[in-house]
Each structure stands twice: as structure tokens, then as C-alpha cells.
Amino acid sequence: MPTPLLTADDLGSLLIFEKLCDDWVREVHRFNSQRKKRMNFVIFRSCENKKITSLEELKELLEDTSFLETAELKSAFSHDIVSNKVGANKIARKAAKAWMAESSGRKVGSEPKVVKATIKEVPLLKEASPVIEAVPVEEAAPVEEPSPVEEAAPVEVAAP
């Protein structure tokens, strides 16, 4: 089994994962020590797991570097990273795992699955003509109105 391009420790310290071209990615990691916890470092990694730490070295290796001059590289000090490092790590790990799967030749599972639906025509049954039957209606008995209640004599209370 081939070793993964990024180890579990690399994935744990990852803040930003950006794909530069087909072969190269840019990773921004944070330090795990207490003394350097506000500092970070950048690694450029190829799909052959070659690591470079500076942009100048990357420019020397690449033939066409015009895309690097126009690319906007995200900083680890940008507001969305600083305010939510756990969320940034989660997003970066997901992107890194997708890139590792893509570079190893496997299909990436994050693509939405499209299911083609087939519609079958169902033959309609012969329509039956509605049957109307004459139903005799019974007449209801007349309603009697109640007669008014006569008032009763008042009840006298017995003395004790």
C-alpha cells in the first residue's frame, strides 16, 4: 500500500490548501508548540511528494510561472482563517484528501451523483362512462317547534 502524500500530523496542522496547477499545491500549516502557536509555515508539494518551502524554488522548477504572478494566495492571517481555525482546518483537510485521491488515480467521491430518471408511459385504461342512477329522495318529517315553557310558582324557603 503506498504511503499517503500527507500524514495525519500534516492534516492536523493544515490551515490552507490551495491547488496551484495540476501537479503542485500550496499548504499553509500552523505550528503545534505553545511557543510558536501564532506562527505558520508554507510548503509547496508536488504530486510526487516533492516538498519545497519557498516560492522562488517553485518558480525555478516550473516552466510556465505566469499563473503564479496573477494568483491570489490566501494568507494565514486573513480574517476568515484567524476567526475560525477549526473550520479552516476542516475545509483544508477535505480539499487535501480530494487532491490526494485525485493524484493517486482514484475517483473523488465528493462529486455530486447524477441519477438519470426514465419515464415510462403507462397505457391508460378505457374510460368508463359515468353511470348516473336516479335515487329516490325520502322527504323528512316536519320539524315540530317546541312549545314555550310555562313559568312555575316561586319556591318558598322554610324558616328554621
Coordinates of C-alpha atoms in Angstrom, one line a residue:
M1 CA 0.0 0.0 0.0
P2 CA 1.5 3.3 -1.0
T3 CA 2.1 5.9 1.7
P4 CA -0.2 8.9 1.6
L5 CA 1.1 12.2 0.4
L6 CA 0.1 14.0 3.6
T7 CA 0.4 12.3 7.0
A8 CA -2.1 12.6 9.8
D9 CA 0.1 15.2 11.5
D10 CA 0.3 17.2 8.3
L11 CA -3.5 17.1 8.0
G12 CA -3.9 18.1 11.7
S13 CA -1.9 21.3 11.3
L14 CA -3.2 22.3 7.9
L15 CA -4.9 25.7 7.7
I16 CA -5.0 26.4 3.9
F17 CA -4.8 24.0 1.0
E18 CA -4.7 25.6 -2.5
K19 CA -4.2 23.8 -5.8
L20 CA -1.8 25.9 -7.9
C21 CA -1.7 23.8 -11.0
D22 CA -2.2 20.1 -11.9
D23 CA 0.9 18.9 -10.1
W24 CA 1.6 21.5 -7.4
V25 CA -0.3 22.6 -4.3
R26 CA 0.3 25.2 -1.6
E27 CA -0.2 24.2 2.0
V28 CA -0.1 26.6 5.0
H29 CA 0.4 24.8 8.3
R30 CA 0.3 26.1 11.9
F31 CA 2.9 25.2 14.5
N32 CA 1.6 22.9 17.3
S33 CA 4.0 24.1 20.0
Q34 CA 2.9 26.7 22.6
R35 CA 5.9 28.9 21.9
K36 CA 5.2 29.2 18.1
K37 CA 1.4 28.8 18.2
R38 CA 0.8 32.1 16.4
M39 CA 3.3 31.3 13.6
N40 CA 2.8 29.3 10.5
F41 CA 4.8 27.9 7.6
V42 CA 4.2 27.3 3.9
I43 CA 5.0 24.1 1.9
F44 CA 4.7 23.7 -1.8
R45 CA 4.1 20.0 -2.6
S46 CA 4.1 18.1 -5.9
C47 CA 2.0 15.0 -6.7
E48 CA 5.3 13.0 -6.4
N49 CA 5.6 14.3 -2.8
K50 CA 8.4 16.6 -3.5
K51 CA 8.4 19.4 -0.9
I52 CA 9.6 23.0 -1.4
T53 CA 9.5 25.8 1.1
S54 CA 9.9 28.9 -1.0
L55 CA 8.1 30.4 -3.9
E56 CA 11.4 31.2 -5.7
E57 CA 12.4 27.5 -5.7
L58 CA 9.0 26.6 -7.2
K59 CA 9.4 29.2 -9.9
E60 CA 12.8 27.7 -10.8
L61 CA 11.2 24.2 -11.2
L62 CA 8.2 25.2 -13.2
E63 CA 8.4 26.1 -16.9
D64 CA 5.4 28.5 -17.0
T65 CA 5.2 30.7 -13.9
S66 CA 2.8 33.3 -15.3
F67 CA -0.1 31.9 -13.3
L68 CA 1.8 32.5 -10.1
E69 CA 2.1 36.2 -10.7
T70 CA -1.6 36.6 -11.2
A71 CA -2.7 34.1 -8.5
E72 CA -4.0 35.5 -5.2
L73 CA -2.6 33.3 -2.5
K74 CA -4.5 33.3 0.8
S75 CA -2.7 34.3 3.9
A76 CA -3.0 32.5 7.2
F77 CA -3.7 35.9 8.8
S78 CA -6.8 36.6 6.8
H79 CA -9.9 37.2 8.9
D80 CA -11.8 34.0 7.9
I81 CA -8.8 31.9 8.9
V82 CA -7.9 33.6 12.1
S83 CA -11.5 33.7 13.4
N84 CA -12.2 30.1 12.6
K85 CA -9.1 27.9 12.6
V86 CA -11.0 24.7 13.2
G87 CA -13.3 25.3 10.3
A88 CA -10.4 26.3 8.1
N89 CA -8.6 23.1 9.1
K90 CA -11.7 21.1 8.2
I91 CA -12.0 22.7 4.8
A92 CA -8.3 22.3 4.1
R93 CA -8.3 18.6 5.1
K94 CA -11.2 17.9 2.8
A95 CA -9.5 19.6 -0.1
A96 CA -6.2 17.8 0.6
K97 CA -7.9 14.4 0.8
A98 CA -9.7 15.0 -2.5
W99 CA -6.4 16.1 -4.1
M100 CA -4.6 13.0 -2.7
A101 CA -7.3 10.7 -4.1
E102 CA -7.2 12.5 -7.5
S103 CA -3.4 12.4 -7.7
S104 CA -3.3 8.7 -6.8
G105 CA -5.7 7.9 -9.7
R106 CA -8.8 7.1 -7.7
K107 CA -12.1 8.8 -8.4
V108 CA -13.0 11.5 -5.9
G109 CA -16.3 10.8 -4.0
S110 CA -17.2 14.5 -3.4
E111 CA -18.7 15.0 -6.9
P112 CA -22.4 15.0 -6.9
K113 CA -24.0 11.9 -8.2
V114 CA -26.4 12.4 -11.1
V115 CA -29.2 9.9 -11.4
K116 CA -30.9 9.7 -14.7
A117 CA -34.6 9.1 -14.4
T118 CA -36.5 7.3 -17.0
I119 CA -40.2 8.0 -17.5
K120 CA -42.3 5.1 -18.7
E121 CA -45.6 5.6 -20.4
V122 CA -48.3 3.7 -18.7
P123 CA -51.2 2.8 -21.1
L124 CA -54.5 4.3 -19.9
L125 CA -57.4 2.1 -19.2
K126 CA -60.5 2.6 -21.2
E127 CA -62.5 5.3 -19.7
A128 CA -65.9 4.1 -18.4
S129 CA -68.8 6.5 -19.0
P130 CA -70.1 7.7 -15.7
V131 CA -73.3 6.0 -14.6
I132 CA -76.0 8.2 -13.2
E133 CA -78.7 6.5 -11.3
A134 CA -81.8 8.1 -10.1
V135 CA -82.1 7.7 -6.4
P136 CA -85.4 8.5 -4.8
V137 CA -85.1 11.1 -2.0
E138 CA -87.1 10.5 1.1
E139 CA -88.9 13.5 2.4
A140 CA -88.0 14.3 6.0
A141 CA -90.8 14.6 8.6
P142 CA -91.7 18.2 9.5
V143 CA -89.9 19.6 12.5
E144 CA -92.1 20.4 15.4
E145 CA -91.3 23.6 17.2
P146 CA -91.1 23.2 21.0
S147 CA -93.9 25.0 22.9
P148 CA -92.9 27.7 25.3
V149 CA -92.3 26.6 28.9
E150 CA -94.8 27.9 31.4
E151 CA -93.4 29.6 34.5
A152 CA -93.6 27.7 37.7
A153 CA -94.6 29.2 41.0
P154 CA -91.7 30.5 43.1
V155 CA -90.3 28.2 45.8
E156 CA -90.6 29.4 49.4
V157 CA -87.8 28.8 51.7
A158 CA -88.8 27.2 55.1
A159 CA -87.8 29.1 58.2
P160 CA -85.7 27.2 60.7

